[in-house]
Amino acid sequence: MISFLLGVEDLADTRFAVSPIHETVLSLRVLREPGLYALHLPWRRSVLGRLGAPDADLLMSVVGPDRGLPDFLTPRPTEFAATFEEELAAVRLTPADVVRRDLLAVHPRDRLPLVLREITGDDDAPVEAIRDAICDRLHRYWDLAIKPTWPQMRLVLEADMTYRARQLAVGGARLLFADMHPNLRWHNGVLHIDKMIGRHDVVAAGRGLLLVPSVFAHKPAPPVSPDEPPWLGYPCRGVATLWAPTPAADTTALTSLLGATRARLLHLLAEPLPTVEIARRLAVTPSAVSQHLRVLHATGLITRARDGRHVMYRCSPLGDGLAGRSAER
């Protein structure tokens, strides 16, 4: 178990970040262990056919036998939404001794993949060469596997953050962490992360808490070092919508009343979503969605509120009732 002791100031400084390099590195587990990530199988099939063997061999070598990943490849985000290139540049500066330590932490020395054997020596030059080679492969892999769908992934991540922020505003830390993952437990000002290797307690001491939602994470991932400021990667909501086909038109009485598109909109808007994400899920243009949103808003079936650069839409209690959901918030 790892525990974060969070004071009032730390909760006030709870914030979110999205990290393209985290998604890129965590997605390697999906390529390695497809059976554990069934939701991502459509994505995996599309990537494997385009990934060259040399790149695949080196990238797969960094994933440990128990699916562990070297910490230096997933650094703590330093801003809300850094670019992949910015984050990769920071990884390239990792000292050789840290690279060696982190790779050996996920691989038993007697089972080290052949392409990583040079890190066992005392000379830093081979380790730096391996680090740079991994970074080069990651950059190509990002361009091939993640970048084409990054806009959709980011919308899913931002929708999760909007939901979590509302949970925090409505019910405090207890509600924020209540449905984040079964391994997370909030009690008396302490966030407990169960089923971790090792045990330590981290006192936030005014450093706040950084939350990093992830499309490819399968469980909460705090830093393994007790010296790091508290931050937590966690599986985000809505991942199934990324690769799912466009939902079929509703055939219930609601469709007869509102039309197929507006009925589907009411079903989608059980959670706050921006126009571009709604358009993506329905496979139509944002302008077409906007026309329907205006009608639904004018009739009181949905509400809207600005969240940063997005206008977020959500069903009103009346809309929830029509869609067959409880109107309780």
C-alpha angles and dihedrals in degrees: 000000000000119000132198116203105208125189129199092271091050092053089047087054095048107132142163137235137183118219123195092190091054090054092046094051096040090051088066088074089060091055090048100042109025094166092067095052106047093158090064098049094105090053092045093052091052093050101044093060091059102037114100120229097242092052092044093050095054095040093049090049092067092061110089124227089259091046093260118155129208109260095223090068093059106046122181108272112251097197139024098264116002118178121253090247092054093050093045090052089058091050090053089060094058110127116248094243091056092048090050093047094049096046092049090047091065097036126055105235093237091053099044112144113254094245090059100045093105092069091073093074129085094243112100095201096078090045092052089048091053091047091052092046091052090050092050091051091046091054092053090044091051091053092048106036111021111021096065091060099028094106090057092043091050092052090053090049092048091048088055091050091051090051093048093047089053091049089053092048094048102038109010125230093326092062093038092062098030097096101017095101137328090244092062122085129177117203132158096339095316126109109210119200108197132201095035128144106252130002131251141142123230121201107209092205096188096318093113128217125280117205120199115188116206136199093204102038115108098189139009114292117197121174113278093222117081088209094068121092111260114276133149135201113204140172110270128221125255098036092137090063091064097071101018117113119251108286116256118251115273112252099191128107089272088068091053090051100044107013127255098280096048092045090053089048091056090051092049094048096069081108129036112272135171122234095255093053092048089051091050093052093047094041093232134113122278090239091058091050091048092059092055092043091055091054094046091047093048090053093049096246094120136027129212137205134173117249109182109299094348133076105220120211126202137167116269118226087265091052091047089053093051091049091052097251129126111266092216114117 
